[in-house]
Amino acid sequence: MAEARIDALIARLEKGRSKTQEALAGLSPEQWQTVLYLEPPWTVRDLLAHFVSSEERLLELAQDVAAGGAGAPEGFDFDAFNAEETARLAGQPAEVLLAALDAARGRTVDWTRTLSESQLDLPGRHPALGQITLETMITAIYGHQLLHMRDLARSLERDNG
C-alpha cells in the first residue's frame, strides 16, 4: 500500500507533468523561438531542452541519495551543465523534446512509487539547494518546472497583451 508522503509527491509530479505538457503542446512555432531568458539567451525551446536534461539528471541524483549516496558532487557547476545540455539537445525538435520530457517524468513517477517513506528522510546534496532530504529533492523536481512555467506564462502574457 502506498504511503501518504509518497502519494503526495506522485500527485505533485503528475500535476506538473500534465500542466507542462498542456501548456507547451499548444505553442505556435513562433512562440517556441521567443527568448525567455537573456543571460544566457534561452528560447522557450531551449527551456524545454533544459526541462528534459534537468529531469533526467535530478532523477539520477535522487536515486543516488535513495541508495545511500551523497547526491550532487561538491561544487557541481549547474551553469556549465545547463550550457552543455542545451548544446547537446539543440538539434532536437520541440515535439521530440516534449515526448522525452513526458517519458522522463514517467520514469521519475515510477521510481518514486518504489520508495519507502523512511527513504524520504535521507539527506543528499542538490546542485542548487545544497544539503536537503530526498523528499525535498523530489519536490524540487516539480518546483523547478513550476518556477520556469510561471516565467513562461508571464512572457506569453506580455507578448499577447
Coordinates of C-alpha atoms in Angstrom, one line a residue:
M1 CA 0.0 0.0 0.0
A2 CA 1.3 3.4 -1.0
E3 CA 2.1 5.8 1.8
A4 CA 0.8 9.3 2.2
R5 CA 4.0 11.3 1.6
I6 CA 4.8 9.2 -1.4
D7 CA 1.3 9.7 -2.8
A8 CA 1.6 13.4 -2.3
L9 CA 4.9 13.5 -4.2
I10 CA 3.4 11.5 -7.0
A11 CA 0.3 13.7 -7.2
R12 CA 2.6 16.8 -7.5
L13 CA 4.8 15.2 -10.1
E14 CA 1.7 14.1 -12.2
K15 CA 0.1 17.5 -11.8
G16 CA 3.2 19.2 -13.1
R17 CA 3.5 16.7 -15.9
S18 CA 0.1 17.4 -17.2
K19 CA 0.2 21.2 -16.8
T20 CA 3.6 21.5 -18.5
Q21 CA 2.6 19.2 -21.4
E22 CA -0.7 21.0 -21.9
A23 CA 0.9 24.5 -21.9
L24 CA 3.8 23.6 -24.1
A25 CA 1.9 21.4 -26.6
G26 CA -0.2 24.5 -27.5
L27 CA 2.6 26.8 -28.5
S28 CA 3.0 28.1 -32.0
P29 CA 6.3 27.8 -34.0
E30 CA 6.9 31.5 -33.3
Q31 CA 6.4 31.1 -29.6
W32 CA 9.0 28.3 -29.4
Q33 CA 11.5 30.9 -30.7
T34 CA 10.6 33.5 -28.1
V35 CA 13.6 34.5 -26.0
L36 CA 12.5 33.7 -22.4
Y37 CA 15.8 34.4 -20.6
L38 CA 18.5 36.9 -21.7
E39 CA 21.5 35.5 -19.7
P40 CA 22.2 33.1 -21.1
P41 CA 19.9 33.6 -24.0
W42 CA 17.3 30.8 -23.9
T43 CA 14.3 30.5 -26.1
V44 CA 11.2 28.6 -25.0
R45 CA 12.5 25.6 -27.0
D46 CA 15.8 25.8 -25.0
L47 CA 13.8 25.8 -21.8
L48 CA 12.1 22.6 -22.9
A49 CA 15.5 21.1 -23.5
H50 CA 16.6 22.2 -20.1
F51 CA 13.5 20.5 -18.6
V52 CA 14.5 17.2 -20.2
S53 CA 18.1 17.2 -19.1
S54 CA 17.4 18.5 -15.6
E55 CA 14.6 16.0 -15.0
E56 CA 17.0 13.2 -16.1
R57 CA 19.9 14.4 -14.0
L58 CA 17.9 15.2 -10.9
L59 CA 16.3 11.7 -11.0
E60 CA 19.8 10.2 -11.2
L61 CA 20.9 12.3 -8.2
A62 CA 17.7 11.4 -6.2
Q63 CA 18.3 7.7 -7.0
D64 CA 21.9 8.1 -5.7
V65 CA 20.6 9.6 -2.5
A66 CA 18.0 6.8 -2.0
A67 CA 20.8 4.3 -2.4
G68 CA 22.8 6.0 0.4
G69 CA 24.9 8.2 -1.9
A70 CA 25.7 11.9 -1.4
G71 CA 23.8 13.3 -4.4
A72 CA 25.4 16.1 -6.4
P73 CA 29.2 16.4 -6.1
E74 CA 30.6 19.3 -4.1
G75 CA 31.0 22.3 -6.4
F76 CA 28.7 21.0 -9.1
D77 CA 28.6 23.7 -11.7
F78 CA 24.9 23.7 -12.9
D79 CA 25.5 26.6 -15.2
A80 CA 28.1 24.6 -17.1
F81 CA 25.8 21.6 -17.0
N82 CA 22.9 23.6 -18.4
A83 CA 25.1 25.1 -21.2
E84 CA 26.4 21.6 -22.2
E85 CA 22.9 20.1 -22.2
T86 CA 21.4 23.0 -24.1
A87 CA 24.1 22.5 -26.8
R88 CA 23.6 18.7 -26.8
L89 CA 19.9 19.0 -27.3
A90 CA 20.0 21.9 -29.7
G91 CA 19.1 19.9 -32.8
Q92 CA 16.1 18.2 -31.3
P93 CA 12.7 19.5 -32.5
A94 CA 10.2 20.6 -29.8
E95 CA 7.9 17.6 -30.5
V96 CA 10.8 15.1 -29.7
L97 CA 11.7 17.0 -26.6
L98 CA 8.1 17.0 -25.4
A99 CA 7.9 13.3 -25.7
A100 CA 11.3 12.9 -24.0
L101 CA 10.1 15.1 -21.1
D102 CA 6.9 13.1 -20.7
A103 CA 9.0 9.9 -20.7
A104 CA 11.5 11.3 -18.2
R105 CA 8.7 12.4 -15.8
G106 CA 7.1 9.0 -16.2
R107 CA 10.4 7.5 -15.0
T108 CA 10.5 9.9 -12.1
V109 CA 7.0 9.0 -11.1
D110 CA 7.6 5.2 -11.5
W111 CA 10.7 5.4 -9.4
T112 CA 9.1 7.5 -6.7
R113 CA 6.5 4.7 -6.3
T114 CA 9.2 2.3 -5.3
L115 CA 10.4 4.4 -2.4
S116 CA 9.5 3.9 1.3
E117 CA 8.6 6.9 3.4
S118 CA 11.7 6.3 5.6
Q119 CA 13.9 6.8 2.5
L120 CA 12.3 10.3 2.0
D121 CA 14.2 11.5 5.1
L122 CA 17.7 10.5 3.7
P123 CA 20.0 13.5 3.2
G124 CA 21.7 14.4 0.0
R125 CA 23.1 17.3 -2.0
H126 CA 21.0 19.1 -4.6
P127 CA 23.0 21.0 -7.2
A128 CA 21.3 24.3 -6.4
L129 CA 19.7 23.8 -3.0
G130 CA 22.6 22.2 -1.2
Q131 CA 22.0 19.6 1.6
I132 CA 18.3 18.6 1.7
T133 CA 16.2 15.5 2.2
L134 CA 15.3 13.1 -0.6
E135 CA 11.6 14.3 -0.2
T136 CA 12.6 17.9 -0.7
M137 CA 14.8 16.8 -3.7
I138 CA 11.8 15.2 -5.4
T139 CA 9.6 18.1 -4.5
A140 CA 12.2 20.4 -6.1
I141 CA 11.9 18.5 -9.4
Y142 CA 8.3 19.6 -9.5
G143 CA 9.0 23.1 -8.2
H144 CA 11.8 23.7 -10.7
Q145 CA 9.5 23.3 -13.7
L146 CA 6.8 25.2 -11.9
L147 CA 9.1 28.3 -11.5
H148 CA 10.1 28.2 -15.1
M149 CA 6.5 27.7 -16.3
R150 CA 5.5 30.8 -14.4
D151 CA 8.2 32.8 -16.2
L152 CA 6.9 31.4 -19.5
A153 CA 3.3 32.3 -18.7
R154 CA 4.3 35.9 -17.8
S155 CA 6.3 36.2 -21.0
L156 CA 3.5 34.9 -23.2
E157 CA 1.1 37.3 -21.4
R158 CA 3.4 40.2 -22.2
D159 CA 3.6 39.2 -25.8
N160 CA -0.1 38.8 -26.2
G161 CA -1.0 41.8 -24.0

